[in-house]
CSV table of C-alpha atoms in Angstrom, one decimal:
chain,number,residue,atom,x,y,z
A,1,MET,CA,-0.1,-0.2,0.0
A,2,THR,CA,0.8,3.6,-0.2
A,3,LYS,CA,0.7,6.4,2.3
A,4,ILE,CA,0.0,9.8,1.7
A,5,LYS,CA,1.5,12.9,3.4
A,6,LEU,CA,-0.2,16.1,3.2
A,7,TYR,CA,1.7,19.0,4.0
A,8,SER,CA,0.6,21.9,5.7
A,9,SER,CA,-0.7,25.1,4.1
A,10,LYS,CA,2.1,27.4,5.8
A,11,GLN,CA,4.8,25.3,4.4
A,12,ILE,CA,2.6,25.6,0.8
A,13,ILE,CA,2.7,29.4,1.5
A,14,PHE,CA,6.4,29.4,2.1
A,15,ILE,CA,7.4,27.5,-0.9
A,16,LEU,CA,5.4,30.1,-3.2
A,17,LEU,CA,6.6,33.3,-1.6
A,18,LEU,CA,10.4,31.7,-2.0
A,19,ILE,CA,9.8,31.1,-5.8
A,20,LEU,CA,8.2,34.8,-6.3
A,21,LEU,CA,11.0,36.2,-4.1
A,22,LEU,CA,13.5,34.5,-5.8
A,23,ASN,CA,12.4,35.4,-9.1
A,24,TYR,CA,11.8,38.8,-8.2
A,25,ALA,CA,15.4,39.3,-6.9
A,26,VAL,CA,16.8,38.2,-10.5
A,27,LEU,CA,14.4,40.9,-12.7
A,28,SER,CA,15.5,43.4,-10.2
A,29,SER,CA,19.3,43.0,-10.3
A,30,LYS,CA,19.3,42.7,-14.1
A,31,ALA,CA,16.9,46.2,-14.5
A,32,GLN,CA,19.6,47.8,-12.3
A,33,THR,CA,22.3,46.6,-14.2
A,34,GLU,CA,21.3,46.1,-17.7
A,35,PHE,CA,20.3,48.7,-20.2
A,36,TYR,CA,19.0,48.2,-23.7
A,37,LEU,CA,18.6,50.7,-27.2
A,38,ASN,CA,15.0,49.6,-28.4
A,39,LYS,CA,14.2,50.9,-31.5
A,40,ILE,CA,10.7,52.4,-31.6
A,41,THR,CA,10.0,53.7,-34.8
A,42,SER,CA,11.4,54.9,-38.1
A,43,ILE,CA,10.7,58.4,-39.4
A,44,GLY,CA,8.5,57.5,-42.6
A,45,GLY,CA,9.7,59.5,-45.6
A,46,SER,CA,12.7,60.6,-44.1
A,47,GLY,CA,15.0,59.2,-46.6
A,48,VAL,CA,19.2,59.0,-46.4
A,49,GLY,CA,19.6,61.6,-43.0
A,50,TYR,CA,23.0,63.2,-42.7
A,51,ASP,CA,23.0,65.3,-39.6
A,52,VAL,CA,20.2,65.9,-36.8
A,53,ASP,CA,19.7,68.5,-34.3
A,54,ILE,CA,17.0,68.6,-31.6
A,55,ASP,CA,15.4,72.0,-30.8
A,56,CYS,CA,12.5,71.8,-28.1
A,57,ASN,CA,10.0,69.5,-29.4
A,58,TYR,CA,11.3,69.1,-33.2
A,59,ALA,CA,14.3,67.3,-34.9
A,60,TYR,CA,15.6,69.2,-37.9
A,61,ILE,CA,17.3,66.2,-39.8
A,62,THR,CA,19.2,66.9,-43.5
A,63,GLY,CA,19.1,65.2,-46.7
A,64,ASN,CA,19.6,64.6,-50.1
A,65,ASP,CA,16.4,67.4,-50.7
A,66,GLY,CA,17.2,69.5,-47.9
A,67,TYR,CA,15.9,69.4,-44.6
A,68,ILE,CA,12.6,68.3,-43.0
A,69,VAL,CA,11.2,69.0,-39.5
A,70,VAL,CA,9.7,65.9,-37.5
A,71,ASP,CA,7.5,66.7,-34.6
A,72,ILE,CA,8.5,65.1,-31.6
A,73,GLN,CA,6.2,65.5,-28.8
A,74,ASN,CA,5.2,62.1,-28.9
A,75,PRO,CA,8.7,60.0,-29.7
A,76,THR,CA,6.8,57.0,-30.1
A,77,LYS,CA,4.7,58.6,-33.2
A,78,PRO,CA,7.4,61.4,-34.8
A,79,LYS,CA,5.4,62.9,-37.7
A,80,ILE,CA,7.1,64.8,-40.7
A,81,ILE,CA,5.6,68.3,-40.5
A,82,SER,CA,7.2,70.6,-42.8
A,83,ASP,CA,10.7,70.5,-45.4
A,84,PHE,CA,12.8,72.8,-46.5
A,85,GLU,CA,13.9,72.6,-50.0
A,86,ILE,CA,17.5,72.9,-51.2
A,87,ASN,CA,19.1,72.0,-54.6
A,88,GLY,CA,21.8,69.5,-54.2
A,89,GLY,CA,20.7,68.7,-50.6
A,90,ALA,CA,22.2,69.6,-46.8
A,91,PHE,CA,24.9,68.2,-44.8
A,92,GLY,CA,24.7,69.9,-41.7
A,93,ILE,CA,22.0,71.9,-39.3
A,94,PHE,CA,22.0,73.9,-36.7
A,95,VAL,CA,19.1,75.5,-34.8
A,96,LYS,CA,19.2,78.1,-32.4
A,97,ASP,CA,16.8,80.9,-31.4
A,98,ASP,CA,14.1,80.1,-34.3
A,99,ILE,CA,16.7,80.2,-36.4
A,100,ALA,CA,17.9,76.9,-38.6
A,101,TYR,CA,21.3,77.5,-40.0
A,102,VAL,CA,22.1,75.1,-43.2
A,103,ALA,CA,25.3,73.7,-44.2
A,104,ALA,CA,24.1,73.3,-48.1
A,105,ALA,CA,26.4,71.0,-49.8
A,106,GLY,CA,27.7,72.9,-52.7
A,107,GLN,CA,25.6,76.0,-52.0
A,108,GLY,CA,26.8,77.4,-49.0
A,109,LEU,CA,25.2,78.9,-45.8
A,110,PHE,CA,21.4,78.9,-45.8
A,111,ILE,CA,19.6,80.7,-43.0
A,112,THR,CA,15.8,79.8,-42.2
A,113,ASP,CA,13.3,80.7,-40.1
A,114,VAL,CA,11.8,78.4,-38.1
A,115,SER,CA,9.6,80.0,-35.5
A,116,ASP,CA,6.8,78.2,-37.2
A,117,PRO,CA,8.2,74.7,-37.5
A,118,ALA,CA,5.5,73.8,-40.1
A,119,ASN,CA,6.5,76.8,-42.5
A,120,PRO,CA,10.3,77.5,-42.4
A,121,THR,CA,10.9,80.3,-44.6
A,122,LEU,CA,14.3,81.6,-46.3
A,123,LEU,CA,15.9,84.8,-44.5
A,124,GLY,CA,19.4,84.7,-46.2
A,125,HIS,CA,22.2,82.7,-48.6
A,126,GLU,CA,25.8,83.2,-49.1
A,127,ASN,CA,28.1,80.7,-50.9
A,128,GLY,CA,31.1,80.4,-49.5
A,129,GLY,CA,32.4,78.3,-52.1
A,130,GLY,CA,33.6,74.1,-51.8
A,131,ILE,CA,31.3,72.0,-50.1
A,132,SER,CA,29.7,72.9,-47.0
A,133,ASN,CA,29.7,70.0,-44.6
A,134,ASN,CA,28.4,71.1,-41.0
A,135,VAL,CA,28.0,74.0,-39.3
A,136,TYR,CA,28.1,75.5,-35.6
A,137,VAL,CA,26.9,79.2,-34.3
A,138,SER,CA,28.7,81.1,-31.6
A,139,GLY,CA,27.7,85.0,-31.0
A,140,ASP,CA,27.3,86.7,-34.2
A,141,TYR,CA,29.1,84.1,-36.2
A,142,ALA,CA,28.4,80.4,-38.2
A,143,TYR,CA,31.5,78.6,-38.5
A,144,ILE,CA,31.1,75.8,-41.5
A,145,SER,CA,33.4,72.9,-41.9
A,146,ASN,CA,33.9,72.5,-45.8
A,147,TYR,CA,35.3,69.3,-47.4
A,148,GLU,CA,37.4,71.4,-49.5
A,149,ASN,CA,38.4,74.6,-47.9
A,150,GLY,CA,38.9,74.0,-44.3
A,151,LEU,CA,36.7,76.1,-41.8
A,152,GLN,CA,34.7,79.1,-43.3
A,153,ILE,CA,33.6,81.4,-41.2
A,154,PHE,CA,29.9,83.8,-42.1
A,155,ASP,CA,29.1,87.1,-39.9
A,156,VAL,CA,25.1,86.4,-39.4
A,157,THR,CA,24.6,89.7,-37.7
A,158,ASP,CA,22.2,90.6,-40.4
A,159,LEU,CA,20.6,87.0,-40.9
A,160,THR,CA,18.9,88.4,-44.2
A,161,ASN,CA,22.5,89.0,-45.2
A,162,PRO,CA,25.5,86.4,-44.3
A,163,THR,CA,29.0,87.4,-45.4
A,164,LYS,CA,32.1,85.3,-45.6
A,165,ILE,CA,34.5,87.0,-43.3
A,166,GLY,CA,37.1,84.4,-42.6
A,167,GLU,CA,39.0,80.9,-43.9
A,168,TYR,CA,41.4,78.5,-42.6
A,169,SER,CA,42.8,76.0,-45.2
A,170,LEU,CA,43.5,72.3,-43.9
A,171,ASP,CA,44.9,69.3,-45.5
A,172,GLY,CA,42.0,67.5,-46.6
A,173,ARG,CA,38.4,68.1,-45.8
A,174,ALA,CA,36.9,69.0,-42.6
A,175,ASP,CA,33.8,66.9,-41.4
A,176,GLY,CA,32.8,68.6,-38.0
A,177,VAL,CA,33.3,71.5,-36.0
A,178,VAL,CA,32.6,72.9,-32.3
A,179,VAL,CA,32.9,76.5,-31.1
A,180,ARG,CA,34.1,77.3,-27.3
A,181,ASP,CA,35.6,80.6,-25.8
A,182,ASN,CA,37.0,81.6,-29.1
A,183,PHE,CA,38.5,78.6,-30.0
A,184,ALA,CA,37.0,76.4,-32.9
A,185,TYR,CA,37.5,72.7,-32.8
A,186,VAL,CA,37.3,70.9,-36.3
A,187,ALA,CA,37.1,67.3,-36.9
A,188,ASN,CA,39.9,66.6,-40.1
A,189,PRO,CA,40.0,62.8,-41.1
A,190,ASN,CA,43.6,63.8,-42.4
A,191,SER,CA,45.0,66.0,-39.6
A,192,ARG,CA,43.2,65.2,-36.4
A,193,VAL,CA,41.0,67.8,-34.2
A,194,ASN,CA,42.6,71.3,-35.2
A,195,VAL,CA,42.7,73.9,-32.8
A,196,LEU,CA,41.9,77.3,-34.1
A,197,ASN,CA,41.8,80.9,-32.1
A,198,VAL,CA,39.1,82.7,-34.0
A,199,THR,CA,39.3,85.8,-31.8
A,200,ILE,CA,39.7,87.6,-34.6
A,201,PRO,CA,37.3,86.0,-37.3
A,202,SER,CA,38.6,87.4,-40.5
A,203,ALA,CA,41.6,85.7,-39.4
A,204,PRO,CA,41.7,82.3,-37.5
A,205,GLN,CA,45.2,80.9,-36.1
A,206,LYS,CA,46.0,77.3,-35.8
A,207,VAL,CA,47.0,76.6,-32.4
A,208,SER,CA,47.4,72.9,-31.8
A,209,THR,CA,46.4,69.5,-33.2
A,210,LEU,CA,44.9,66.9,-30.7
A,211,SER,CA,46.8,64.1,-30.3
A,212,ALA,CA,45.3,60.7,-30.6
A,213,THR,CA,42.3,61.9,-33.0
A,214,ASP,CA,43.1,60.1,-36.3
A,215,GLY,CA,40.5,59.8,-38.7
A,216,ALA,CA,38.3,62.3,-36.4
A,217,THR,CA,35.2,62.9,-38.1
A,218,GLY,CA,32.3,63.4,-35.0
A,219,ILE,CA,32.7,66.1,-32.6
A,220,SER,CA,30.4,67.9,-30.0
A,221,ALA,CA,30.7,69.6,-26.8
A,222,PHE,CA,29.0,70.0,-23.6
A,223,GLU,CA,30.2,72.5,-20.9
A,224,ASN,CA,33.8,72.0,-20.8
A,225,LEU,CA,33.8,68.3,-22.4
A,226,LEU,CA,34.9,67.7,-25.9
A,227,PHE,CA,33.7,64.6,-27.3
A,228,VAL,CA,35.3,62.9,-30.7
A,229,GLY,CA,34.6,60.3,-32.7
A,230,CYS,CA,37.1,58.7,-35.3
A,231,TYR,CA,36.8,56.4,-38.3
A,232,SER,CA,38.7,53.7,-36.3
A,233,SER,CA,35.6,53.8,-34.2
A,234,ASN,CA,37.8,55.3,-31.1
A,235,VAL,CA,35.7,57.8,-29.0
A,236,LEU,CA,37.6,60.1,-26.8
A,237,VAL,CA,36.7,63.0,-24.3
A,238,PHE,CA,38.5,65.8,-23.3
A,239,ASP,CA,38.5,68.4,-20.7
A,240,ILE,CA,38.6,72.2,-22.4
A,241,SER,CA,38.4,74.0,-19.3
A,242,THR,CA,41.5,75.6,-20.8
A,243,PRO,CA,40.4,76.0,-24.5
A,244,SER,CA,44.0,76.4,-25.8
A,245,ASN,CA,45.3,73.8,-24.4
A,246,PRO,CA,42.5,70.3,-24.1
A,247,ILE,CA,43.3,67.7,-22.0
A,248,LEU,CA,43.0,63.8,-22.8
A,249,LEU,CA,40.3,62.5,-20.2
A,250,GLY,CA,39.2,59.0,-21.8
A,251,LEU,CA,39.9,57.2,-25.0
A,252,HIS,CA,37.6,53.9,-25.9
A,253,THR,CA,38.3,51.8,-28.5
A,254,ASP,CA,35.9,49.2,-30.0
A,255,ASP,CA,36.8,46.2,-32.2
A,256,ASP,CA,33.6,46.2,-34.1
A,257,GLU,CA,34.9,48.3,-37.2
A,258,GLY,CA,32.8,51.0,-37.0
A,259,GLU,CA,33.0,54.8,-37.7
A,260,ALA,CA,32.0,57.0,-34.9
A,261,GLN,CA,30.6,59.9,-37.4
A,262,GLY,CA,28.3,61.0,-34.4
A,263,VAL,CA,28.8,61.6,-31.1
A,264,VAL,CA,26.8,63.7,-28.3
A,265,GLY,CA,26.4,63.1,-24.6
A,266,ASN,CA,26.5,64.8,-21.4
A,267,SER,CA,28.6,64.4,-18.0
A,268,THR,CA,27.7,60.9,-17.6
A,269,HIS,CA,26.6,59.5,-20.6
A,270,LEU,CA,27.7,59.4,-24.5
A,271,TYR,CA,25.8,58.2,-27.3
A,272,VAL,CA,27.6,57.2,-30.8
A,273,ALA,CA,26.2,56.9,-33.7
A,274,ASP,CA,29.0,54.2,-35.8
A,275,ASN,CA,27.5,53.9,-38.9
A,276,TYR,CA,27.0,50.4,-38.5
A,277,GLY,CA,25.1,50.9,-35.3
A,278,VAL,CA,24.2,53.2,-32.1
A,279,GLU,CA,26.4,52.9,-28.9
A,280,TYR,CA,25.5,53.9,-25.3
A,281,LEU,CA,28.8,54.9,-23.2
A,282,ASN,CA,29.3,55.3,-19.8
A,283,ILE,CA,31.8,58.2,-18.8
A,284,SER,CA,31.0,59.0,-15.3
A,285,SER,CA,34.5,57.5,-13.9
A,286,LEU,CA,37.0,59.0,-16.3
A,287,PRO,CA,39.2,57.6,-17.6
A,288,THR,CA,37.3,54.7,-17.7
A,289,ILE,CA,34.6,54.6,-20.6
A,290,THR,CA,32.6,51.4,-20.5
A,291,LYS,CA,29.5,50.5,-23.2
A,292,ILE,CA,26.3,49.9,-21.6
A,293,ALA,CA,24.7,49.1,-24.7
A,294,GLU,CA,24.7,48.6,-28.3
A,295,GLN,CA,22.1,48.0,-31.4
A,296,ARG,CA,22.6,46.9,-34.7
A,297,GLN,CA,19.8,45.7,-35.8
A,298,GLY,CA,17.7,47.3,-38.0
A,299,VAL,CA,20.1,50.4,-38.5
A,300,SER,CA,21.5,51.7,-41.9
A,301,ALA,CA,24.4,54.0,-41.8
A,302,ALA,CA,24.3,55.7,-38.6
A,303,HIS,CA,25.8,59.1,-39.5
A,304,ASP,CA,24.4,61.4,-36.8
A,305,ILE,CA,22.6,61.1,-33.6
A,306,ASP,CA,20.9,63.6,-30.9
A,307,PHE,CA,18.8,63.3,-28.0
A,308,LYS,CA,16.3,64.3,-25.9
A,309,ASP,CA,15.2,62.9,-22.1
A,310,ASN,CA,15.8,59.0,-23.0
A,311,PHE,CA,15.0,58.8,-26.8
A,312,LEU,CA,17.4,59.0,-29.3
A,313,TYR,CA,17.3,60.4,-32.9
A,314,ILE,CA,19.6,59.1,-35.5
A,315,ALA,CA,19.9,60.4,-38.8
A,316,GLY,CA,20.2,57.0,-40.7
A,317,GLY,CA,21.0,55.5,-44.6
A,318,SER,CA,18.6,54.8,-47.2
A,319,VAL,CA,17.3,51.3,-46.1
A,320,THR,CA,15.8,52.5,-42.8
A,321,GLY,CA,16.0,56.2,-42.9
A,322,SER,CA,15.6,57.9,-39.7
A,323,LEU,CA,15.2,56.4,-36.4
A,324,VAL,CA,14.1,56.9,-33.0
A,325,PHE,CA,15.5,54.5,-30.0
A,326,GLU,CA,14.9,54.6,-26.5
A,327,VAL,CA,17.5,53.4,-23.7
A,328,SER,CA,15.4,51.5,-21.8
A,329,LYS,CA,15.8,48.9,-18.5
A,330,SER,CA,13.4,46.5,-20.5
A,331,GLN,CA,14.6,44.8,-23.8
A,332,LYS,CA,11.7,45.8,-26.4
A,333,SER,CA,11.5,42.6,-27.9
A,334,ASN,CA,11.3,40.7,-24.7
A,335,TYR,CA,8.0,42.8,-23.1
A,336,LEU,CA,6.2,39.7,-23.3
A,337,GLY,CA,8.5,37.2,-22.0
A,338,ILE,CA,9.2,39.7,-18.9
A,339,TYR,CA,5.4,40.6,-18.1
A,340,ILE,CA,3.8,36.9,-19.5
A,341,GLY,CA,6.8,34.7,-19.3
A,342,VAL,CA,8.0,35.2,-15.7
A,343,PRO,CA,4.2,34.8,-14.5
A,344,LEU,CA,3.8,32.0,-15.9
A,345,THR,CA,7.1,30.3,-14.9
A,346,VAL,CA,6.2,31.1,-11.5
A,347,ILE,CA,2.8,29.3,-12.1
A,348,VAL,CA,4.6,26.2,-13.6
A,349,LEU,CA,7.2,25.9,-10.7
A,350,SER,CA,4.4,26.5,-8.1
A,351,VAL,CA,2.5,24.0,-9.8
A,352,THR,CA,5.6,21.7,-9.7
A,353,PHE,CA,6.1,22.3,-6.3
A,354,LEU,CA,2.8,21.7,-4.9
A,355,LEU,CA,2.9,18.4,-6.7
A,356,LEU,CA,6.0,17.5,-5.3
A,357,TYR,CA,5.8,18.6,-1.8
A,358,LYS,CA,2.0,18.2,-1.1
A,359,TYR,CA,1.9,14.5,-2.2
A,360,LYS,CA,4.9,12.9,-1.1
A,361,ILE,CA,4.7,9.3,-1.9
A,362,LYS,CA,5.9,6.5,0.6
A,363,LYS,CA,5.8,2.9,-0.3
A,364,LYS,CA,5.1,1.1,3.0
A,365,GLU,CA,5.3,-2.3,3.1
A,366,THR,CA,2.1,-4.0,4.2
């Protein structure tokens, strides 16, 4: 015969609570240590994107036909609300005080009024020659990095009549430019990052080049930090508290053969568009730079990146167009697995334990 031993309800409740506690501990630990870059959506109709700049609730993205304005008040449902056509397309854009300054490929600098984002209008234009690549505005001057002519400086005091007043030729093309306290930092793939004194805009003077920035292409700044992305996929952080003498704070080397064309961040984190995908880096403990998350799936030629809150906006290639990603502690593809799969697992395990412990069968000789 057999004898059935019935376990007490207290023992059963204890086992269930233990299972739930273990599952919660695992999920909580994972949530605290892991981040994900979840693709939220693509910006339909955006086509190839070269540069992206976020201003308030709008993303401005350049492309082969000029630039588009995207309403991002709801990041999960971005909507193109207008476009500004430029023959030959545009590469760079900088938006400040309701004015969009555009580096218009072979046509120089365009200045447009975007006080009504749904209806951008032309204010002024000046062709400085060469191929305009990127643009940065500081004070009354617009600084354009040029594929052929190095750095060009425009006086934009009169927005309707921008005037080229200065130029500094570099060895090879200039990809990106940032200005801080009368010093321009120009990313040049052939000759690193060049530091130019632009105190006299009509006569810029070279001060130095930054070491370890070979293949420099992407560049941006946050407060006293300068971020540099290179074709070697290296990402560097410099202290520019003394603008004429930047100090290297940290270097991140990646072996994924990407090209860090777009870099943007703050005092603790850095986001990188490395052509093949998007990376999320922790720079809070310099000189150590740690990769927190990376996403390559669904990304085609990530040319540039900007962010607002926990959302990233990527100017991408022709296959995927421009994209929106979210920085999250949950992996989007596994949402169902987390919210359905885990409870289901708990139930299955609970039933299993009940069967094993509630009815313990012992054979007894009769």
